[in-house]
Coordinates of C-alpha atoms in Angstrom, one line a residue:
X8 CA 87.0 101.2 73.1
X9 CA 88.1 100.7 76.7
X10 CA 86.4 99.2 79.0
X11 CA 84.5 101.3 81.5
X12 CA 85.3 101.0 85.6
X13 CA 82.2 102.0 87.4
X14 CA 83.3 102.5 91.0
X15 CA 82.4 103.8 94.3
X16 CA 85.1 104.6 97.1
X17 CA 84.3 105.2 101.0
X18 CA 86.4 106.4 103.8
X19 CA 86.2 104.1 106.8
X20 CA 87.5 103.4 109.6
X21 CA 90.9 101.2 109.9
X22 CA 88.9 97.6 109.9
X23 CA 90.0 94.6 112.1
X24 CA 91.9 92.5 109.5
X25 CA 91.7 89.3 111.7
X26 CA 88.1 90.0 111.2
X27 CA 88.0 90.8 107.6
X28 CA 90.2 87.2 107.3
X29 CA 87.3 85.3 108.5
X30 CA 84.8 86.1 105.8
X31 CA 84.5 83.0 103.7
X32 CA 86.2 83.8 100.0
X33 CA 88.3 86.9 101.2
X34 CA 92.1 87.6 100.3
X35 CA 94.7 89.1 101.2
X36 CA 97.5 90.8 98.8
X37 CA 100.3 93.6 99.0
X38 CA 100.3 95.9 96.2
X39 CA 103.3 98.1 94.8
X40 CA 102.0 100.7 92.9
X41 CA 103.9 103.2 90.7
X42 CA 102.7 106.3 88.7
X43 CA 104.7 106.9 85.2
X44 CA 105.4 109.9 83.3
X45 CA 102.2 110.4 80.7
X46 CA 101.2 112.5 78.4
X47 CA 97.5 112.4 79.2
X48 CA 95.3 110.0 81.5
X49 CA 96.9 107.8 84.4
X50 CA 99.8 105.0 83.7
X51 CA 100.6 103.0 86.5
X52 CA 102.5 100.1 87.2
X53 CA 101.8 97.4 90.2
X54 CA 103.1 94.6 91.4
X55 CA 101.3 92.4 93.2
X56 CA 102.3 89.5 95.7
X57 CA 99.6 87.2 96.9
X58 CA 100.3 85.4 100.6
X59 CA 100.9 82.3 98.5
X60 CA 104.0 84.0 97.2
X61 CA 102.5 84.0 93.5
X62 CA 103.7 87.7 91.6
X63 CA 101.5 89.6 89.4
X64 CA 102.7 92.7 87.1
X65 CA 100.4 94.6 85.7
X66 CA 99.9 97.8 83.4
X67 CA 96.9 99.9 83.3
X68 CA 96.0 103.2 81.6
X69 CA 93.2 105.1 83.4
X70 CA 90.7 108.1 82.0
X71 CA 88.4 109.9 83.5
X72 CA 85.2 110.0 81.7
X73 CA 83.0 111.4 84.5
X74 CA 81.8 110.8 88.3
X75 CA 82.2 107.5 89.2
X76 CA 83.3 106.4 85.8
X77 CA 86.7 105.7 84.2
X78 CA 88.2 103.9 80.8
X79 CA 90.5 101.4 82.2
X80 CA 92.8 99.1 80.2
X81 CA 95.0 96.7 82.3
X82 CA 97.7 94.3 80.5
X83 CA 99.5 92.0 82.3
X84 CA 103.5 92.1 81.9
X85 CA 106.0 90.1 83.1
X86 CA 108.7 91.0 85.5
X87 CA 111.6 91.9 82.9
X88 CA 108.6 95.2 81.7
X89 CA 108.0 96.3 84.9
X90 CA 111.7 96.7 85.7
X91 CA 111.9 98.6 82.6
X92 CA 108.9 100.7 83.1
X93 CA 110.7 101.4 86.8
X94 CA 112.7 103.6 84.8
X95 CA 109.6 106.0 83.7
X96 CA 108.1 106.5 86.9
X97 CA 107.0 109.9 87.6
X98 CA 109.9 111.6 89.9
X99 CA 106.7 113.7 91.7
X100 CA 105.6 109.9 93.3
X101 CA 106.7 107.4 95.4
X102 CA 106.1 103.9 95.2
X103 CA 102.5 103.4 96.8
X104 CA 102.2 100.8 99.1
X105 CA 99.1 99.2 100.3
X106 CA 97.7 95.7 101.5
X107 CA 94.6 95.3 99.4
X108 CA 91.5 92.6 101.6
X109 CA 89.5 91.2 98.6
X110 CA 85.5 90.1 99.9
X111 CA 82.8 88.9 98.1
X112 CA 79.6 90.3 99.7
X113 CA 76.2 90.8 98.5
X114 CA 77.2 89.4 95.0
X115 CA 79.8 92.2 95.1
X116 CA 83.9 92.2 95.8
X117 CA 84.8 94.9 98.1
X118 CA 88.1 95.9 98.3
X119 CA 89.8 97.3 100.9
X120 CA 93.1 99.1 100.9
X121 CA 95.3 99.7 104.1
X122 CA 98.2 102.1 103.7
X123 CA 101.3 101.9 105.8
X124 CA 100.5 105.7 106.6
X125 CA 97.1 105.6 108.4
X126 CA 96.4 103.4 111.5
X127 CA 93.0 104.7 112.0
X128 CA 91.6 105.2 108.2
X129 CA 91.4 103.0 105.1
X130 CA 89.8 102.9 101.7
X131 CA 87.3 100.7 100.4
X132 CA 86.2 100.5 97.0
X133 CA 82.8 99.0 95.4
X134 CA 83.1 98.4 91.6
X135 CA 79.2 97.7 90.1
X136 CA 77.9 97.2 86.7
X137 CA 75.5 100.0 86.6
X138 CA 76.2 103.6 88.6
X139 CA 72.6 103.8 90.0
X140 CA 73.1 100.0 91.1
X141 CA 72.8 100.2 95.2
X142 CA 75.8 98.9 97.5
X143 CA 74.8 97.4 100.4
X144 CA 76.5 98.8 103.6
X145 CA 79.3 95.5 104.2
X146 CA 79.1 94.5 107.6
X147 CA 83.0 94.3 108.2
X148 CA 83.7 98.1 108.1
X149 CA 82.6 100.8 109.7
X150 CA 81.9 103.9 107.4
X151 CA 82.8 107.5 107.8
X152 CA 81.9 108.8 104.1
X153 CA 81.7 108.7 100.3
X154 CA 85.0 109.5 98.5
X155 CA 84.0 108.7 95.2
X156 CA 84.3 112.7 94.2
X157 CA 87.0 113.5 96.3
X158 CA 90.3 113.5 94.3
X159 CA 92.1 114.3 97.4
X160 CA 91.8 110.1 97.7
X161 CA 92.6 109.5 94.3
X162 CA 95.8 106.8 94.6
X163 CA 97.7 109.3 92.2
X164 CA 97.5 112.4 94.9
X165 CA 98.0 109.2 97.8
X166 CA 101.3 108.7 96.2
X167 CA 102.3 112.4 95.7
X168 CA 105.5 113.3 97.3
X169 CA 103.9 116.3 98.7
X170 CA 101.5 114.2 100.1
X171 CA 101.2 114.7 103.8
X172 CA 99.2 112.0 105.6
X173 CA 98.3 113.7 107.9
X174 CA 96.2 116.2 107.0
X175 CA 92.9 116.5 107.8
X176 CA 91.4 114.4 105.1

C-alpha cells in the first residue's frame, strides 16, 4: 500500500522570484531530476541542493491511479545509489533541471518549478488531502490554466529528448 499524491498543477506565468523570496517560510532549491528505465510506473532519481549547500538524494516510484491521483513511494539514498542508479537512466531523457520555490499559503505548500527552458512560463503544483478540497488562488503568481490532465506537463514528457520547448503548450 503506497501512499497516495493528490495533486493539482497550474500553468502560470514566469513569477518574480525576488517576490516569491519575501513570503515569510518560503524556499528555494535546485532540483536534478532523472527518469530510469522501468518496466511499469515512473522511477526517478533527484538530487536536491538547498541554498544552504545541504544535498538530498532521493528515489521515488510513481503510478497513476487516476485524475489528480498517483501512488508515490520516495526513499531517500545516499549519494554512492544515485551515482549507481545514473547508470539506469532512461537514454530517451535528459537530466531535468529545475529551481523548485517552496510557500506555505493558506495552510497549503505551493510549489513552484522554474525550468531553465521557459522565461515566460512555470509550473506550480498544489498537493491537498482530499481531491474536492478547494485551492485558494496564491497571490504570488499569476495563472494562465489547470494542467493537472495535461500530460503534455508531466515532468517525464518535460524531460523527453524530443521535447521541444517551444511549442505551443
Amino acid at each position: 500500500d503506497m501512499p497516495l499524491e493528490k495533486e493539482f498543477k497550474f500553468l502560470i506565468d514566469y513569477p518574480d522570484e525576488a517576490e516569491l523570496a519575501s513570503y515569510p517560510g518560503s524556499d528555494c532549491s535546485q532540483i536534478d531530476q532523472v527518469y530510469l528505465i522501468s518496466p511499469q510506473g515512473s522511477l526517478r532519481i533527484r538530487k536536491r541542493e538547498w541554498a544552504s549547500g545541504q544535498i538530498e538524494y532521493a528515489k521515488t516510484y510513481k503510478y497513476y491511479v487516476r485524475a489528480h491521483v498517483r501512488q508515490e513511494e520516495e526513499q531517500v539514498i545516499d549519494e554512492s545509489s544515485y551515482q549507481t542508479l545514473l547508470l539506469q537512466a532512461d537514454p530517451a531523457c535528459r537530466v531535468l533541471q529545475k529551481r523548485r520555490w517552496r510557500i506555505p499559503y493558506a495552510g497549503l505548500v505551493y510549489e513552484i518549478d522554474l525550468y531553465p527552458f521557459w522565461h515566460d512560463r512555470a509550473v506550480l503544483e498544489v498537493e491537498v488531502e482530499r481531491e474536492e478540497q478547494p485551492i485558494p488562488l496564491a497571490p504570488f503568481v499569476r495563472y494562465v490554466r489547470d494542467i493537472s490532465q495535461d500530460r503534455r506537463y508531466s515532468n517525464y514528457n518535460l524531460s523527453r529528448l524530443d521535447f521541444n520547448p517551444c511549442m505551443g503548450l
